[in-house]
Coordinates of C-alpha atoms in Angstrom, one line a residue:
X1 CA 136.3 7.9 -61.0
X2 CA 135.0 9.0 -64.4
X3 CA 137.2 8.9 -67.5
X4 CA 136.9 10.9 -70.7
X5 CA 135.4 9.1 -73.7
X6 CA 137.6 7.7 -76.4
X7 CA 136.2 10.4 -78.6
X8 CA 138.2 12.9 -76.5
X9 CA 141.2 11.6 -78.4
X10 CA 139.8 13.3 -81.5
X11 CA 140.6 16.6 -79.7
X12 CA 144.3 15.7 -79.2
X13 CA 147.0 16.6 -81.6
X14 CA 148.8 13.3 -80.8
X15 CA 145.9 11.4 -82.3
X16 CA 143.6 13.5 -84.5
X17 CA 146.0 14.3 -87.4
X18 CA 147.0 10.6 -87.6
X19 CA 143.3 9.5 -87.5
X20 CA 142.4 11.9 -90.3
X21 CA 145.4 10.8 -92.4
X22 CA 144.7 7.1 -92.1
X23 CA 141.0 7.5 -92.7
X24 CA 141.6 9.6 -95.9
X25 CA 144.0 6.9 -97.0
X26 CA 141.5 4.1 -96.6
X27 CA 138.9 6.4 -98.3
X28 CA 141.1 7.0 -101.3
X29 CA 142.1 3.3 -101.6
X30 CA 138.4 2.4 -102.1
X31 CA 137.4 5.5 -104.1
X32 CA 140.1 4.6 -106.7
X33 CA 139.8 0.8 -106.7
X34 CA 135.9 0.8 -106.9
X35 CA 135.9 3.5 -109.5
X36 CA 138.3 1.5 -111.6
X37 CA 136.2 -1.7 -111.2
X38 CA 133.0 0.1 -112.1
X39 CA 134.8 1.8 -115.1
X40 CA 135.9 -1.6 -116.3
X41 CA 132.4 -3.1 -115.9
X42 CA 130.4 -0.2 -117.4
X43 CA 132.5 2.5 -119.0
X44 CA 135.6 1.4 -120.8
X45 CA 135.7 -0.2 -124.2
X46 CA 137.3 -3.6 -123.3
X47 CA 137.2 -6.8 -125.3
X48 CA 136.8 -10.2 -123.7
X49 CA 135.6 -11.1 -120.3
X50 CA 135.4 -8.1 -118.0
X51 CA 135.2 -10.3 -115.0
X52 CA 138.8 -11.3 -115.6
X53 CA 139.9 -7.7 -115.5
X54 CA 138.0 -7.2 -112.2
X55 CA 139.8 -10.2 -110.7
X56 CA 143.1 -8.8 -112.0
X57 CA 142.3 -5.6 -110.1
X58 CA 141.9 -7.5 -106.8
X59 CA 145.2 -9.4 -107.5
X60 CA 147.1 -6.2 -108.3
X61 CA 146.0 -4.5 -105.1
X62 CA 146.8 -7.5 -102.8
X63 CA 150.2 -8.6 -104.3
X64 CA 152.1 -5.6 -102.8
X65 CA 151.2 -6.9 -99.3
X66 CA 153.2 -10.0 -100.0
X67 CA 156.1 -8.2 -101.7
X68 CA 156.6 -5.1 -99.6
X69 CA 155.2 -5.6 -96.1
X70 CA 158.5 -6.9 -94.8
X71 CA 160.3 -3.8 -96.1
X72 CA 157.5 -1.6 -94.5
X73 CA 158.1 -3.3 -91.2
X74 CA 161.8 -2.4 -91.3
X75 CA 161.1 1.1 -92.4
X76 CA 158.6 1.5 -89.5
X77 CA 161.4 0.7 -87.0
X78 CA 164.4 2.4 -88.6
X79 CA 162.9 5.8 -89.5
X80 CA 160.9 8.4 -87.6
X81 CA 157.2 7.4 -88.0
X82 CA 155.9 10.9 -88.5
X83 CA 158.4 11.6 -91.4
X84 CA 157.7 8.2 -92.9
X85 CA 154.0 8.8 -93.0
X86 CA 154.5 12.1 -94.7
X87 CA 156.7 10.5 -97.4
X88 CA 154.1 7.8 -98.0
X89 CA 151.4 10.4 -98.3
X90 CA 153.5 12.4 -100.8
X91 CA 153.8 9.2 -102.8
X92 CA 150.0 8.8 -102.7
X93 CA 149.7 12.2 -104.4
X94 CA 152.0 11.1 -107.2
X95 CA 150.2 7.8 -107.6
X96 CA 146.8 9.5 -107.8
X97 CA 148.2 11.8 -110.5
X98 CA 149.0 8.8 -112.5
X99 CA 145.6 7.3 -111.8
X100 CA 143.9 10.6 -112.8
X101 CA 145.8 10.6 -116.1
X102 CA 144.6 7.0 -116.7
X103 CA 141.0 8.1 -116.2
X104 CA 141.4 11.3 -118.2
X105 CA 142.7 9.4 -121.2
X106 CA 140.8 6.1 -120.8
X107 CA 144.2 4.4 -120.4
X108 CA 143.6 1.1 -118.6
X109 CA 147.2 0.3 -118.3
X110 CA 147.9 3.5 -116.4
X111 CA 145.0 2.9 -114.1
X112 CA 146.3 -0.7 -113.3
X113 CA 149.8 0.7 -112.6
X114 CA 148.3 3.2 -110.2
X115 CA 146.2 0.5 -108.5
X116 CA 149.3 -1.6 -108.0
X117 CA 151.1 1.4 -106.6
X118 CA 148.2 2.2 -104.3
X119 CA 148.4 -1.4 -103.0
X120 CA 152.1 -0.7 -102.4
X121 CA 151.2 2.5 -100.6
X122 CA 148.8 0.6 -98.3
X123 CA 151.4 -2.1 -97.6
X124 CA 154.0 0.5 -96.6
X125 CA 151.5 2.4 -94.4
X126 CA 150.1 -0.6 -92.5
X127 CA 153.0 -1.3 -90.1
X128 CA 153.6 2.3 -89.2
X129 CA 149.9 2.9 -88.9
X130 CA 149.5 0.3 -86.0
X131 CA 153.0 0.7 -84.5
X132 CA 152.6 4.4 -83.9
X133 CA 149.5 4.0 -81.7
X134 CA 151.3 2.5 -78.6
X135 CA 154.0 5.2 -79.0
X136 CA 151.5 8.1 -78.9
X137 CA 148.7 6.8 -76.7
X138 CA 148.7 6.0 -73.0
X139 CA 148.1 2.4 -72.0
X140 CA 144.5 3.1 -71.0
X141 CA 143.8 4.8 -74.4
X142 CA 145.1 2.0 -76.6
X143 CA 141.8 0.1 -76.9
X144 CA 139.8 3.2 -77.5
X145 CA 142.4 4.4 -80.1
X146 CA 142.3 1.1 -81.9
X147 CA 138.5 1.2 -81.8
X148 CA 138.5 4.7 -83.5
X149 CA 141.0 3.5 -86.1
X150 CA 138.8 0.5 -87.0
X151 CA 135.7 2.6 -87.0
X152 CA 137.4 5.2 -89.3
X153 CA 138.8 2.4 -91.6
X154 CA 135.5 0.6 -92.2
X155 CA 133.4 3.8 -92.5
X156 CA 136.0 5.1 -95.0
X157 CA 135.7 1.8 -97.0
X158 CA 132.0 2.3 -97.0
X159 CA 132.2 5.9 -98.1
X160 CA 134.7 5.0 -100.8
X161 CA 132.5 2.3 -102.2
X162 CA 129.4 4.5 -102.2
X163 CA 131.3 7.5 -103.5
X164 CA 132.7 5.6 -106.4
X165 CA 129.2 4.6 -107.5
X166 CA 128.1 8.3 -107.3
X167 CA 131.1 9.5 -109.3
X168 CA 130.7 6.9 -112.0
X169 CA 127.1 7.9 -112.5
X170 CA 128.3 11.4 -113.7
X171 CA 128.4 12.0 -117.4
X172 CA 131.9 13.5 -116.8
X173 CA 133.0 10.7 -114.5
X174 CA 136.6 10.7 -115.6
X175 CA 137.1 14.4 -114.6
X176 CA 135.2 13.9 -111.4
X177 CA 137.2 10.9 -110.3
X178 CA 140.5 12.5 -111.3
X179 CA 139.8 15.6 -109.3
X180 CA 138.5 13.8 -106.2
X181 CA 141.2 11.2 -105.8
X182 CA 144.0 13.8 -106.2
X183 CA 142.3 16.2 -103.7
X184 CA 141.8 13.4 -101.1
X185 CA 145.4 12.5 -101.4
X186 CA 146.5 16.1 -101.0
X187 CA 144.3 16.4 -97.9
X188 CA 145.8 13.3 -96.5
X189 CA 149.3 14.8 -96.9
X190 CA 148.2 18.1 -95.3
X191 CA 146.8 16.2 -92.3
X192 CA 150.0 14.1 -92.0
X193 CA 152.0 17.3 -91.6
X194 CA 150.4 17.9 -88.2
X195 CA 151.3 14.5 -86.8
X196 CA 153.7 15.1 -83.9
X197 CA 157.2 13.6 -83.7
X198 CA 157.3 9.8 -83.3
X199 CA 161.0 8.9 -83.1
X200 CA 162.4 5.6 -84.6
X201 CA 162.4 2.6 -82.3
X202 CA 165.5 1.0 -83.9
X203 CA 167.4 3.7 -85.9
X204 CA 170.5 1.5 -86.3
X205 CA 168.5 -1.4 -87.8
X206 CA 170.3 -2.8 -90.9
X207 CA 167.9 -3.0 -93.8
X208 CA 167.5 -6.2 -95.8
X209 CA 166.4 -5.3 -99.3
X210 CA 165.8 -8.9 -100.3
X211 CA 162.0 -8.9 -100.2
X212 CA 161.8 -12.7 -100.2
X213 CA 164.3 -13.6 -97.5
X214 CA 163.1 -10.6 -95.4
X215 CA 159.4 -11.6 -95.8
X216 CA 160.2 -15.1 -94.6
X217 CA 162.2 -13.7 -91.6
X218 CA 159.4 -11.3 -90.8
X219 CA 156.8 -14.1 -90.8
X220 CA 158.9 -16.2 -88.6
X221 CA 159.4 -13.3 -86.2
X222 CA 155.7 -12.8 -86.0
X223 CA 154.8 -16.4 -85.5
X224 CA 157.7 -17.0 -83.0
X225 CA 156.4 -14.3 -80.5
X226 CA 154.8 -15.4 -77.3
X227 CA 151.8 -17.7 -77.8
X228 CA 149.4 -14.8 -77.0
X229 CA 150.9 -12.5 -79.6
X230 CA 151.5 -15.2 -82.3
X231 CA 148.0 -16.6 -82.0
X232 CA 146.6 -13.1 -82.0
X233 CA 148.3 -12.6 -85.4
X234 CA 146.7 -15.9 -86.6
X235 CA 143.3 -14.8 -85.2
X236 CA 143.6 -11.4 -86.8
X237 CA 144.2 -13.0 -90.2
X238 CA 141.4 -15.4 -89.7
X239 CA 139.1 -12.4 -89.2
X240 CA 140.1 -11.1 -92.6
X241 CA 139.6 -14.6 -94.1
X242 CA 136.0 -14.6 -92.8
X243 CA 135.4 -10.9 -93.6
X244 CA 136.7 -11.3 -97.2
X245 CA 134.2 -14.1 -97.8
X246 CA 131.3 -12.1 -96.5
X247 CA 132.2 -8.9 -98.3
X248 CA 132.9 -10.5 -101.7
X249 CA 129.7 -12.5 -101.6
X250 CA 127.4 -9.6 -100.6
X251 CA 126.7 -8.4 -104.2
X252 CA 125.8 -11.9 -105.4
X253 CA 123.8 -12.6 -102.2
X254 CA 121.8 -9.4 -102.6
X255 CA 121.0 -10.3 -106.2
X256 CA 120.3 -14.0 -105.9
X257 CA 118.6 -14.2 -102.5
X258 CA 117.1 -10.8 -101.9
X259 CA 116.4 -10.1 -105.6
X260 CA 118.0 -6.7 -105.0
X261 CA 119.6 -4.1 -107.2
X262 CA 122.8 -2.2 -106.4
X263 CA 121.0 -0.1 -103.8
X264 CA 120.4 -3.3 -101.8
X265 CA 124.2 -4.1 -102.0
X266 CA 124.9 -0.6 -100.6
X267 CA 122.3 -1.1 -97.8
X268 CA 124.0 -4.4 -96.7
X269 CA 127.5 -2.9 -96.9
X270 CA 126.3 0.1 -94.9
X271 CA 124.8 -2.1 -92.2
X272 CA 127.9 -4.3 -92.0
X273 CA 130.2 -1.3 -91.8
X274 CA 128.1 0.5 -89.2
X275 CA 128.2 -2.8 -87.2
X276 CA 132.0 -3.0 -87.3
X277 CA 132.2 0.7 -86.2
X278 CA 129.7 0.2 -83.4
X279 CA 131.5 -2.9 -82.1
X280 CA 134.8 -1.2 -82.3
X281 CA 133.5 1.8 -80.3
X282 CA 131.9 -0.4 -77.6
X283 CA 135.2 -2.2 -77.0
X284 CA 136.5 0.5 -74.8
X285 CA 133.4 0.6 -72.6
X286 CA 133.2 -3.2 -72.3
X287 CA 137.0 -3.6 -71.6
X288 CA 137.2 -1.0 -68.9
X289 CA 139.9 1.0 -70.8
X290 CA 142.4 -1.9 -70.7
X291 CA 143.5 -4.5 -73.3
X292 CA 140.8 -7.0 -72.5
X293 CA 141.3 -10.1 -74.6
X294 CA 138.3 -11.7 -72.9
X295 CA 136.3 -9.9 -75.5
X296 CA 137.9 -12.1 -78.3
X297 CA 136.0 -15.3 -77.4
X298 CA 132.9 -13.2 -77.0
X299 CA 133.4 -11.8 -80.5
X300 CA 134.1 -15.2 -81.9
X301 CA 131.0 -16.6 -80.4
X302 CA 128.9 -13.8 -81.9
X303 CA 130.5 -14.3 -85.4
X304 CA 129.5 -17.9 -85.3
X305 CA 126.0 -17.3 -84.0
X306 CA 125.1 -14.5 -86.4
X307 CA 126.7 -16.4 -89.3
X308 CA 124.4 -19.4 -88.5
X309 CA 121.4 -17.1 -88.2
X310 CA 122.2 -15.5 -91.6
X311 CA 122.2 -19.0 -93.1
X312 CA 118.9 -19.8 -91.3
X313 CA 117.2 -16.6 -92.4
X314 CA 118.2 -16.9 -96.1
X315 CA 115.1 -18.6 -97.4
X316 CA 114.0 -17.7 -100.9
X317 CA 112.0 -14.4 -101.0
X318 CA 109.2 -14.0 -103.5
X319 CA 110.6 -13.4 -107.0
X320 CA 109.7 -10.0 -108.3
X321 CA 109.1 -9.0 -111.9
X322 CA 112.1 -6.6 -111.6
X323 CA 114.9 -6.2 -109.1
X324 CA 114.0 -4.8 -105.6
X325 CA 115.5 -1.6 -104.6
X326 CA 116.4 -1.0 -100.9
X327 CA 112.9 0.3 -100.0
X328 CA 111.2 -2.7 -101.6
X329 CA 113.5 -5.1 -99.7
X330 CA 112.6 -3.4 -96.4
X331 CA 109.0 -4.3 -97.0
X332 CA 109.8 -8.0 -96.3
X333 CA 110.2 -9.2 -92.7
X334 CA 112.8 -11.7 -93.8
X335 CA 115.0 -8.9 -95.1
X336 CA 114.9 -7.3 -91.6
X337 CA 116.2 -10.5 -90.1
X338 CA 119.0 -10.7 -92.7
X339 CA 120.0 -7.1 -91.9
X340 CA 119.9 -7.8 -88.2
X341 CA 122.3 -10.8 -88.8
X342 CA 124.6 -8.6 -90.9
X343 CA 124.7 -6.0 -88.2
X344 CA 125.5 -8.7 -85.6
X345 CA 128.3 -10.0 -87.7
X346 CA 129.7 -6.4 -87.8
X347 CA 129.3 -5.7 -84.1
X348 CA 130.9 -8.9 -82.9
X349 CA 133.6 -8.6 -85.6
X350 CA 134.5 -5.3 -83.8
X351 CA 134.6 -7.1 -80.5
X352 CA 136.9 -9.7 -82.0
X353 CA 139.4 -7.6 -84.0
X354 CA 140.1 -4.5 -81.8
X355 CA 141.4 -6.4 -78.7
X356 CA 143.6 -8.5 -81.0
X357 CA 145.2 -5.5 -82.5
X358 CA 145.7 -3.9 -79.1
X359 CA 147.2 -7.1 -77.7
X360 CA 149.7 -7.3 -80.6
X361 CA 150.7 -3.7 -80.0
X362 CA 151.0 -3.8 -76.3
X363 CA 152.8 -7.1 -75.9
X364 CA 155.4 -6.9 -78.6
X365 CA 158.8 -5.3 -78.0
X366 CA 159.2 -1.8 -79.3
X367 CA 162.1 -2.8 -81.5
X368 CA 160.1 -5.6 -83.2
X369 CA 156.5 -4.1 -83.2
X370 CA 156.5 -2.7 -86.7
X371 CA 157.9 -6.0 -88.2
X372 CA 155.4 -8.1 -86.2
X373 CA 152.6 -6.0 -87.6
X374 CA 154.2 -6.4 -91.1
X375 CA 154.1 -10.2 -90.5
X376 CA 150.4 -9.8 -89.6
X377 CA 149.8 -8.0 -92.9
X378 CA 151.5 -10.7 -94.9
X379 CA 149.5 -13.4 -93.2
X380 CA 146.3 -11.3 -93.7
X381 CA 147.0 -11.1 -97.4
X382 CA 147.7 -14.9 -97.5
X383 CA 144.5 -15.7 -95.7
X384 CA 142.4 -13.4 -98.0
X385 CA 143.9 -15.2 -101.1
X386 CA 143.1 -18.6 -99.5
X387 CA 139.6 -17.4 -98.7
X388 CA 139.1 -16.6 -102.4
X389 CA 140.3 -20.1 -103.4
X390 CA 138.1 -21.8 -100.8
X391 CA 135.1 -19.8 -102.0
X392 CA 135.7 -20.8 -105.6
X393 CA 136.0 -24.5 -104.6
X394 CA 132.9 -24.5 -102.4
X395 CA 130.7 -22.6 -104.8
X396 CA 131.9 -24.0 -108.1
X397 CA 133.1 -27.5 -107.3
X398 CA 131.1 -28.5 -104.2
X399 CA 128.1 -26.6 -105.7
X400 CA 127.2 -25.0 -102.4
X401 CA 124.8 -22.0 -102.3
X402 CA 126.0 -18.7 -100.8
X403 CA 124.0 -19.3 -97.5
X404 CA 125.5 -22.7 -97.3
X405 CA 129.0 -21.1 -97.7
X406 CA 128.1 -18.9 -94.8
X407 CA 127.2 -22.0 -92.8
X408 CA 130.5 -23.6 -93.5
X409 CA 132.4 -20.5 -92.6
X410 CA 130.6 -20.3 -89.3
X411 CA 131.4 -23.9 -88.4
X412 CA 135.1 -23.3 -89.5
X413 CA 135.1 -20.3 -87.1
X414 CA 134.4 -22.6 -84.2
X415 CA 137.2 -25.0 -85.2
X416 CA 139.8 -22.3 -85.8
X417 CA 139.1 -20.3 -82.6
X418 CA 138.9 -23.4 -80.5
X419 CA 142.4 -24.2 -81.6
X420 CA 143.6 -20.7 -80.8
X421 CA 141.9 -20.7 -77.3
X422 CA 143.3 -24.1 -76.6
X423 CA 146.9 -23.1 -77.4
X424 CA 146.4 -19.8 -75.4
X425 CA 144.0 -20.5 -72.6
X426 CA 144.5 -16.9 -71.4
X427 CA 141.8 -15.9 -73.9
X428 CA 139.3 -18.3 -72.2
X429 CA 140.4 -17.4 -68.7
X430 CA 140.0 -13.7 -69.4
X431 CA 136.6 -14.3 -71.0
X432 CA 135.3 -16.1 -67.9
X433 CA 136.6 -13.3 -65.7
X434 CA 135.0 -10.7 -68.0
X435 CA 131.7 -12.6 -68.1
X436 CA 131.6 -12.9 -64.3
X437 CA 132.3 -9.2 -63.7
X438 CA 129.8 -8.1 -66.3
X439 CA 126.9 -10.5 -65.6
X440 CA 126.6 -11.5 -62.0
X441 CA 127.9 -8.2 -60.5
X442 CA 128.1 -4.5 -61.4
X443 CA 131.8 -3.8 -60.6
X444 CA 132.9 -0.3 -59.8
X445 CA 136.4 0.9 -59.2
X446 CA 137.8 3.6 -57.0
X447 CA 141.4 5.0 -57.1
X448 CA 142.9 2.1 -59.1
X449 CA 145.4 4.6 -60.5
X450 CA 147.2 4.1 -57.2
X451 CA 148.4 0.8 -58.6
X452 CA 151.7 1.5 -60.5
X453 CA 151.6 0.9 -64.3
X454 CA 155.0 -0.9 -64.0
X455 CA 157.3 -2.3 -61.4
X456 CA 156.7 -4.7 -58.5
X457 CA 154.1 -4.1 -55.8
X458 CA 152.2 -6.2 -53.3
X459 CA 148.4 -5.9 -53.2
X460 CA 146.6 -6.8 -50.0
X461 CA 142.8 -7.2 -49.8
X462 CA 140.1 -8.5 -47.6
X463 CA 138.8 -12.0 -48.5
X464 CA 135.0 -12.2 -48.9
X465 CA 134.2 -14.8 -51.6
X466 CA 135.5 -17.5 -53.8
X467 CA 135.6 -15.1 -56.8
X468 CA 137.6 -12.2 -55.2
X469 CA 140.6 -12.9 -57.3
X470 CA 138.5 -13.0 -60.5
X471 CA 136.9 -9.6 -59.7
X472 CA 140.3 -8.0 -58.9
X473 CA 142.0 -9.5 -61.9
X474 CA 139.2 -8.3 -64.1
X475 CA 139.4 -4.7 -62.7
X476 CA 143.2 -4.1 -62.7
X477 CA 144.9 -3.4 -66.1
X478 CA 148.1 -5.2 -65.3
X479 CA 148.4 -9.0 -64.9
X480 CA 148.3 -10.1 -61.2
X481 CA 149.8 -13.2 -59.6
X482 CA 147.4 -14.2 -56.8
X483 CA 148.3 -16.1 -53.7
X484 CA 145.4 -18.3 -52.5
X485 CA 144.6 -21.2 -50.3
X486 CA 145.4 -24.4 -52.2
X487 CA 142.0 -25.9 -51.6
X488 CA 140.3 -22.9 -53.3
X489 CA 143.0 -23.1 -56.0
X490 CA 142.0 -26.7 -56.7
X491 CA 138.2 -26.0 -57.1
X492 CA 136.8 -27.5 -60.3
X493 CA 136.4 -25.0 -63.2
X494 CA 138.0 -22.2 -61.2
X495 CA 141.3 -24.2 -61.1
X496 CA 141.6 -23.7 -64.9
X497 CA 141.4 -19.9 -64.5
X498 CA 143.8 -19.8 -61.5
X499 CA 146.4 -22.1 -63.2
X500 CA 146.3 -20.1 -66.4
X501 CA 146.8 -16.9 -64.5
X502 CA 149.9 -18.2 -62.7
X503 CA 148.2 -18.2 -59.3
X504 CA 150.3 -19.3 -56.4
X505 CA 148.7 -22.0 -54.2
X506 CA 149.6 -21.8 -50.5
X507 CA 148.9 -23.9 -47.4
X508 CA 149.4 -23.4 -43.7
X509 CA 152.9 -24.4 -42.6
X510 CA 151.5 -27.0 -40.2
X511 CA 149.2 -28.3 -43.0
X512 CA 151.7 -28.8 -45.8
X513 CA 155.1 -27.2 -45.3
X514 CA 156.3 -28.0 -48.8
X515 CA 153.4 -26.0 -50.4
X516 CA 154.0 -23.3 -47.9
X517 CA 157.7 -22.8 -48.6
X518 CA 157.2 -23.2 -52.4
X519 CA 154.6 -20.4 -52.3
X520 CA 157.0 -17.9 -50.7
X521 CA 159.8 -18.8 -53.1
X522 CA 157.4 -18.2 -56.0
X523 CA 156.2 -14.9 -54.6
X524 CA 159.8 -13.6 -54.3
X525 CA 160.5 -14.6 -57.9
X526 CA 157.5 -12.7 -59.2
X527 CA 158.2 -9.6 -57.2
X528 CA 161.9 -9.6 -58.2
X529 CA 160.7 -9.8 -61.8
X530 CA 158.7 -6.6 -61.3
X531 CA 155.3 -8.1 -61.3
X532 CA 152.2 -7.5 -59.2
X533 CA 151.4 -10.0 -56.5
X534 CA 148.1 -10.0 -54.6
X535 CA 147.5 -11.7 -51.2
X536 CA 144.6 -12.1 -48.9
X537 CA 146.4 -11.7 -45.5
X538 CA 143.5 -13.1 -43.5
X539 CA 144.4 -16.5 -44.9
X540 CA 140.8 -17.6 -45.2
X541 CA 137.4 -16.5 -46.3
X542 CA 135.4 -14.4 -43.8
X543 CA 132.5 -16.3 -42.2
X544 CA 130.7 -13.3 -40.8
X545 CA 131.5 -10.5 -43.2
X546 CA 134.1 -8.9 -40.9
X547 CA 137.8 -8.6 -41.6
X548 CA 139.9 -11.2 -39.7
X549 CA 143.3 -10.7 -38.2
X550 CA 146.1 -10.5 -40.8
X551 CA 148.6 -13.4 -40.8
X552 CA 152.4 -13.0 -40.5
X553 CA 153.0 -14.2 -44.1
X554 CA 152.7 -10.6 -45.4
X555 CA 155.6 -9.6 -43.1
X556 CA 157.8 -12.4 -44.3
X557 CA 157.1 -11.4 -48.0
X558 CA 158.2 -7.8 -47.3
X559 CA 161.3 -8.9 -45.4
X560 CA 162.4 -11.0 -48.4
X561 CA 161.4 -8.5 -51.1
X562 CA 160.7 -5.0 -49.8
X563 CA 158.3 -3.5 -52.4
X564 CA 155.5 -0.9 -52.1
X565 CA 152.2 -2.2 -50.7
X566 CA 148.8 -1.2 -52.1
X567 CA 145.9 -1.8 -49.6
X568 CA 142.6 -2.7 -51.3
X569 CA 139.1 -3.5 -50.2
X570 CA 136.1 -5.2 -51.7
X571 CA 132.7 -3.9 -50.8
X572 CA 129.3 -5.4 -51.4
X573 CA 130.2 -9.1 -51.9
X574 CA 129.1 -10.4 -48.5
X575 CA 125.8 -12.3 -48.9
X576 CA 126.4 -13.2 -52.5
X577 CA 126.3 -16.7 -53.8
X578 CA 130.1 -17.1 -53.7
X579 CA 130.5 -15.9 -50.1
X580 CA 130.2 -18.0 -46.9
X581 CA 127.1 -16.2 -45.6
X582 CA 124.7 -18.9 -44.3
X583 CA 121.8 -16.9 -45.7
X584 CA 123.2 -16.6 -49.2
X585 CA 121.2 -17.6 -52.3
X586 CA 122.0 -17.8 -56.0
X587 CA 119.6 -14.9 -56.8
X588 CA 120.5 -12.9 -53.7
X589 CA 122.6 -9.9 -54.6
X590 CA 122.6 -11.0 -58.2
X591 CA 123.7 -8.0 -60.4
X592 CA 124.4 -6.2 -57.1
X593 CA 127.0 -3.3 -57.1
X594 CA 130.4 -4.5 -56.0
X595 CA 133.2 -1.9 -55.4
X596 CA 136.9 -2.4 -55.5
X597 CA 138.7 0.4 -53.6
X598 CA 142.5 1.0 -53.7
X599 CA 144.4 3.0 -51.2
X600 CA 147.6 5.0 -51.5
X601 CA 150.9 2.9 -51.6
X602 CA 152.6 2.1 -48.3
X603 CA 156.4 1.7 -48.0
X604 CA 157.5 -1.8 -47.1
X605 CA 159.1 -0.5 -43.9
X606 CA 155.8 0.9 -42.6
X607 CA 153.5 -2.0 -43.8
X608 CA 153.0 -3.9 -40.5
X609 CA 150.2 -6.4 -40.1
X610 CA 148.4 -4.0 -37.9
X611 CA 148.8 -1.0 -40.2
X612 CA 147.6 -2.9 -43.3
X613 CA 144.5 -4.3 -41.5
X614 CA 143.6 -0.8 -40.4
X615 CA 144.0 0.6 -43.9
X616 CA 142.0 -2.2 -45.5
X617 CA 139.2 -1.9 -42.9
X618 CA 139.1 1.9 -43.4
X619 CA 138.8 1.4 -47.2
X620 CA 136.0 -1.2 -46.8
X621 CA 134.1 1.1 -44.5
X622 CA 130.6 0.0 -43.4
X623 CA 129.8 -1.7 -46.7
X624 CA 130.1 -5.5 -46.4

């Protein structure tokens, strides 16, 4: 069954006005901030070290995330999100009027006040920005929606950076900047007026106005979530640690290692931003329209590999008599490798960050979601400040070169993400499932919408290979508890995946009655908790490709916990390496098409062994 592209969301009122609003906000942040920095460096009459003023700008923009994110998280839960966004956008217009006055009168203090206020605006907008998505998007749209938001954010950052340079090149730059930033703010407010209603999650929440105690409480709330959510918050902040180092070092890297001028800086920023946008867009396709955290280890691996390659390809280029422009740089093969590495960092950064945001949104309780995202923003700001300190220490004290800094960051990325994946093995488990279903087989799905989005159900499927559970688990959006023969459960390597996924090992009653009884008790617990359980009623792998008789265990399960039954069938696996076909080979049926078909639900009262076997056989058809 074909699904509309994530870009179809841009035609829907429940997403487009919000997307335009947040993109214009990111654009204006960077238009104003970069214009101010360039004005300090090249236009304003300032005594002393201009670099100190530039660093002050960075500090003024990030401090509000420490101070006001906790308040923003409370606001995002207590008030209607659509109304809150409109109020924030009205505030942006007022802030930009102050900033415009600063530019018009060359008044640096006014500009700095406006910059601090814009940081506050962004801190207030962050929690509502990400908590509104799961409220307005369907579950199968969440990854695509997050991908579009990340694409819009990074392309807006790029446009703001380039736009600021263009505006500051004008002889009447103060007028141009003033008009543009106020107009962009006004457009953002107009777009926000079309955002549909998004009611408050916790309207009776009691606000704590003490920013220090509430910030600490918010951080604890974020880090005390389930391991998957709390470590996703840490992983998200780590991404901004790494990204901040790369982005802040690009100008110096372009100048010192590529001998480039400002056009080379723009070229590198463009390639990096396009990479992030591309990776973010690909997430939906690679994840199968579900929150696929298996992409996170894949993204982490790519960030390390391309970081190492960037270090490797950063040999000294021939020193020119005058700085290279972007066309000059493209004349060197080494520069093409550097740009390829930058693009790879961006693409795999998208693979890394989009699933993390989607997981935080989808697995956090509605009445805590905005505050958990606020905790994420506080931690992001902290990690970015730490990244600046680490960079100073490594470059100034340890005397590393910029490429050597990239090497250290790549090695640190291995250490940090190894810790995250060790604490939450679900990341690694989902990655192995994702890798299997995207490398050895071409998995297609039919009628999986028959599986309910919530509530208990029993899935029954034919048993063709040792990887049936992995392929089904990788295809279905909801987590599934599988019941499988204990000897398959104990297979090396696969046992890690099965154990992490909460698989239920079972043995024949005559073989080991304790395992047998324990399995049925666990199945009943999962179903009573509203989860999906999948069994292979044949009780063993097929040895001839045909569907064996169904065992009585399925009847006992339904007698204990009568839930809807979803018949399913796997097609195309017989003869593959993981089947029991005597003529199998590793390369035989490699990259072959495998299809998972789901049938319509059957009431527990009608789901006899005979009926279920007939339904599964019909779904499988003639394709083994």
